[in-house]
Amino acid sequence: MRILLLVSAFNGLTQRVWCSLREQGHDVGIELAPTFESGAAMTRAVERVDPDLILCPFLKHRVPDTIYGRWPTVIVHPGPVGDRGPSSLDHAIRDGRERWGVTALSAVEELDAGPVWATAVFDMPDQPIAKSALYNSRVADAAMACVGEVVRKVADGERPIPAEACLRIVPVDGELPLLRREDFRIDWSRPASELERLVAAADGAPGAPAGVNGRSVCVFDAVASPEHTGAAPGTVVGRNLDAVAIACGVGTLWVGYAAELSGRRGAKLPAAQVIDASGAPFRRVPDALAETTYVRDGAVGYLTIRSYSGAMYTEQCRRLTSAVEKALTEDTRVLVIKGTEHAFSNGIHLGTIDASPDPAAEAWDNICAIDELCLAIATADQLTVAAFTANAGAGGVMAGLCADVTLAREGVVLNPYYDMGIYGSELHSWSVPARVGEHRASLLLNRKLPISVAEAARIGLISAVGPREWGEFTTWLSSAAQGYEEPATLGWMLAARAERRATDRPLSYYQTIELAEMARDFFDDRNAFSVHRRAFLRKTPADATPEKLRFSTVRV
């Protein structure tokens, strides 16, 4: 079919839908709703492509009746049947719902009130989960199931059914009220466990406002600890790396990220860069907030890296490099480097760069630091395995490709590079051509389009794809790692690697060329990196839909 994705942004879910439908053989194009000044302009754009189906996996804008009255137009809403409103996930997390869902429904005049094409229900995690993590995991999985059912029904000529005729598995009825920033205000006298849930629900936007040390901030990435220091609620009582511990009415809340709040909210930064914790003692951070964890299973070591939203700032990159180097000193034969269930890496940290007094110098330090991480992985004596456990982008993708073997979890989307006005580094000019050849590498790196891990495996960019369900994937990953450790297999793979290294240029050759280009992008700003960076951080709407996202051909 000819399917138009009408969306507010080309976000992670939209990318996953776009990749999946294209791989199924559909002709898929995208139009960004914010680029239209009026409903009439939006309608004219749809008329030009005349799709068989309009899907809206992420749409904050109203669709005019001149569109949904002529073309099947389906909204993917992150709530179960009967739920309406823009704060669905906020309510689900804040209220501690046990189950939630996603519904695909026809666009009508009243938002989220049309007849239902498909719905999928999922169990909520036992522990509070950040809204962005929930959206990119269980919500996205349910949305993909709904999209598949919608496409099948439209192809078969089926019609949606009224919402009132659908089985209500999750008890909701009507529009939940819009939650604003003040609805998430932190009262430090409350138990830390309650505040952890509140921060998780406000994740991304609007953020949970709080007063700390007499300053107004928004807090993110929080984990409750039962440890009670006896300090007055709201007192900074500990620090570990850049995480900050704050006393609550019961227990302690560890905060990983924060943003200044003076009128307009500032950039989200590592908490200690926003909250003064210089006089606080060192405390052990909860495992859920640990930057790295390392465990051994016989001759296989597993290093898990964690970075909030996937961005890795300079000092963090240096610490991760040290963690990799330390893991490589263990008496193991295989090292597995993996992300968490909800994040892998998206490369350098644009927020800390933009907030620096000298953004160009900070960007340079950050790219050099992540390069060292890539070199540590690429030059290891042991066999290295990287596992894309969640979506990855830019330097995060390239760091994973520096390993000898790269595996991924089903449903993950890779963005080799973004349109950010920079050449790219992280040894990409070595790792990508070595896997897919010069021509295909040039296409991947220059087009700057997302790719599913299924497609990445097909073209040889990664080695294999494991199950989507987290428990099944971890079992599969362990089995794969043990297989690589088998003596005959390991010997063959290490010999092949040694042969490749002997005939290749030194990695410093590729790094030198890449960093020379990056220096010009950072210090000369020759491709408007500063403009692209600020637009990305401020979520500035695009002026127009990029041509590369539109249909490859126009129906005549």
Coordinates of C-alpha atoms in Angstrom, one line a residue, residues 276-465:
D276 CA 25.5 22.0 44.5
A277 CA 26.5 18.8 46.2
S278 CA 30.2 19.7 46.8
G279 CA 29.8 19.5 50.6
A280 CA 27.9 16.3 50.6
P281 CA 29.6 13.0 51.5
F282 CA 30.1 10.1 49.1
R283 CA 27.4 7.5 49.3
R284 CA 26.7 4.2 47.4
V285 CA 24.3 4.9 44.6
P286 CA 21.3 2.4 44.1
D287 CA 22.1 -0.3 41.6
A288 CA 19.3 1.0 39.3
L289 CA 21.2 4.3 38.9
A290 CA 24.7 2.8 38.6
E291 CA 26.6 4.0 35.5
T292 CA 28.2 0.5 35.0
T293 CA 27.9 -3.0 36.4
Y294 CA 30.1 -5.9 35.7
V295 CA 29.5 -9.6 36.3
R296 CA 31.3 -12.8 35.2
D297 CA 29.9 -16.1 34.0
G298 CA 32.9 -18.3 33.7
A299 CA 35.0 -17.1 30.9
V300 CA 32.5 -14.5 29.8
G301 CA 32.3 -11.0 31.3
Y302 CA 29.2 -8.8 31.0
L303 CA 29.7 -5.0 31.3
T304 CA 26.4 -3.1 31.4
I305 CA 26.5 0.6 30.6
R306 CA 23.8 3.1 31.6
S307 CA 23.3 6.6 30.4
Y308 CA 20.1 8.6 30.8
S309 CA 18.5 9.2 27.4
G310 CA 21.6 7.6 25.9
A311 CA 23.7 10.8 25.8
M312 CA 27.3 10.4 27.2
Y313 CA 29.2 13.5 28.4
T314 CA 33.0 13.8 28.5
E315 CA 33.7 12.6 32.0
Q316 CA 31.2 9.8 31.6
C317 CA 32.9 8.6 28.4
R318 CA 36.2 8.6 30.3
R319 CA 34.7 6.5 33.1
L320 CA 33.2 4.1 30.6
T321 CA 36.6 3.7 28.9
S322 CA 38.1 2.9 32.3
A323 CA 35.4 0.4 33.0
V324 CA 36.0 -1.4 29.7
E325 CA 39.8 -1.4 30.3
K326 CA 39.3 -2.8 33.8
A327 CA 36.9 -5.5 32.5
L328 CA 39.5 -6.5 29.9
T329 CA 42.0 -7.2 32.7
E330 CA 39.7 -10.0 34.0
D331 CA 40.7 -13.6 33.3
T332 CA 38.0 -13.9 30.6
R333 CA 38.0 -14.8 26.9
V334 CA 34.8 -12.9 25.8
L335 CA 33.6 -9.5 27.0
V336 CA 30.0 -8.5 26.3
I337 CA 29.2 -4.8 26.4
K338 CA 25.5 -4.1 26.6
G339 CA 23.0 -1.4 27.5
T340 CA 20.0 -1.5 29.8
E341 CA 16.5 -2.6 28.7
H342 CA 15.6 1.0 27.9
A343 CA 18.8 2.7 26.7
F344 CA 22.1 2.0 24.9
S345 CA 23.8 5.1 23.7
N346 CA 23.3 8.1 21.3
G347 CA 26.9 9.3 21.4
I348 CA 28.1 12.7 22.7
H349 CA 26.0 14.8 25.0
L350 CA 24.7 17.8 23.2
G351 CA 23.2 19.3 26.4
T352 CA 26.4 19.5 28.3
I353 CA 28.1 20.8 25.2
D354 CA 25.5 23.6 24.7
A355 CA 25.6 24.5 28.4
S356 CA 29.4 24.8 28.4
P357 CA 31.0 28.3 28.5
D358 CA 33.0 27.1 25.4
P359 CA 30.8 24.7 23.5
A360 CA 33.4 24.1 20.8
A361 CA 36.1 23.0 23.3
E362 CA 33.6 20.9 25.2
A363 CA 32.4 19.2 22.0
W364 CA 36.1 18.5 21.2
D365 CA 36.7 17.0 24.6
N366 CA 33.6 14.9 24.4
I367 CA 34.4 13.5 20.9
C368 CA 38.0 12.7 21.9
A369 CA 36.7 10.9 25.0
I370 CA 34.2 8.8 23.1
D371 CA 36.9 8.0 20.6
E372 CA 39.0 6.5 23.4
L373 CA 36.1 4.3 24.4
C374 CA 35.8 3.1 20.8
L375 CA 39.5 2.4 20.7
A376 CA 39.4 0.4 23.9
I377 CA 36.7 -1.8 22.5
A378 CA 38.3 -2.1 19.0
T379 CA 41.8 -3.0 20.3
A380 CA 40.9 -5.5 23.0
D381 CA 42.8 -8.8 23.2
Q382 CA 39.6 -10.7 24.2
L383 CA 36.7 -11.2 21.8
T384 CA 34.3 -8.3 22.2
V385 CA 30.6 -8.5 21.8
A386 CA 28.3 -5.4 21.7
A387 CA 24.6 -5.8 22.3
F388 CA 22.2 -3.1 21.2
T389 CA 19.6 -3.6 23.8
A390 CA 17.6 -0.5 22.9
N391 CA 17.6 2.2 20.2
A392 CA 21.0 3.7 19.5
G393 CA 22.2 6.6 17.5
A394 CA 25.4 8.3 16.2
G395 CA 28.4 7.6 18.3
G396 CA 26.4 5.0 20.2
V397 CA 26.0 3.0 17.0
M398 CA 29.6 3.4 16.1
A399 CA 30.8 2.3 19.5
G400 CA 28.9 -0.9 19.2
L401 CA 30.3 -1.5 15.7
C402 CA 33.8 -1.3 17.1
A403 CA 33.2 -4.7 18.8
D404 CA 34.2 -8.0 17.0
V405 CA 30.6 -9.1 17.1
T406 CA 27.5 -6.9 17.2
L407 CA 24.1 -8.3 18.3
A408 CA 20.8 -6.6 18.8
R409 CA 17.4 -7.0 20.2
E410 CA 14.4 -7.2 17.9
G411 CA 12.6 -4.0 17.3
V412 CA 15.7 -1.8 17.9
V413 CA 16.3 1.1 15.5
L414 CA 19.7 2.4 14.7
N415 CA 20.5 5.9 13.5
P416 CA 24.1 5.7 12.2
Y417 CA 24.3 9.6 12.2
Y418 CA 21.9 12.5 12.5
D419 CA 21.8 15.7 10.4
M420 CA 23.8 17.6 13.0
G421 CA 26.3 19.5 10.9
I422 CA 29.3 17.3 11.9
Y423 CA 31.3 14.8 10.0
G424 CA 31.3 12.1 12.6
S425 CA 34.0 10.2 14.4
E426 CA 34.1 7.1 16.6
L427 CA 36.1 5.1 13.9
H428 CA 33.1 5.0 11.6
S429 CA 35.3 5.3 8.5
W430 CA 36.9 2.0 9.5
S431 CA 34.0 0.0 11.1
V432 CA 31.2 0.6 8.7
P433 CA 33.0 -0.1 5.4
A434 CA 34.6 -3.2 6.9
R435 CA 31.2 -4.6 7.5
V436 CA 29.1 -3.6 4.5
G437 CA 31.6 -2.4 1.9
E438 CA 32.5 1.1 0.7
H439 CA 29.5 1.8 -1.4
R440 CA 26.8 0.7 1.1
A441 CA 28.7 2.5 3.9
S442 CA 28.7 5.7 1.9
L443 CA 24.9 5.4 1.5
L444 CA 24.3 4.7 5.1
L445 CA 26.5 7.5 6.4
N446 CA 25.5 10.2 3.9
R447 CA 21.7 9.6 3.8
K448 CA 21.5 9.7 7.6
L449 CA 18.4 7.7 7.8
P450 CA 17.4 5.2 10.5
I451 CA 17.7 1.5 9.9
S452 CA 16.0 -1.4 11.7
V453 CA 18.3 -4.1 13.2
A454 CA 16.5 -6.6 10.9
E455 CA 17.7 -4.7 7.9
A456 CA 21.1 -4.1 9.5
A457 CA 21.6 -7.8 9.9
R458 CA 20.5 -8.5 6.4
I459 CA 23.2 -6.2 4.9
G460 CA 25.8 -7.4 7.4
L461 CA 26.1 -4.3 9.5
I462 CA 25.4 -6.4 12.6
S463 CA 25.7 -10.1 13.2
A464 CA 22.4 -11.3 14.5
V465 CA 19.1 -10.3 16.1

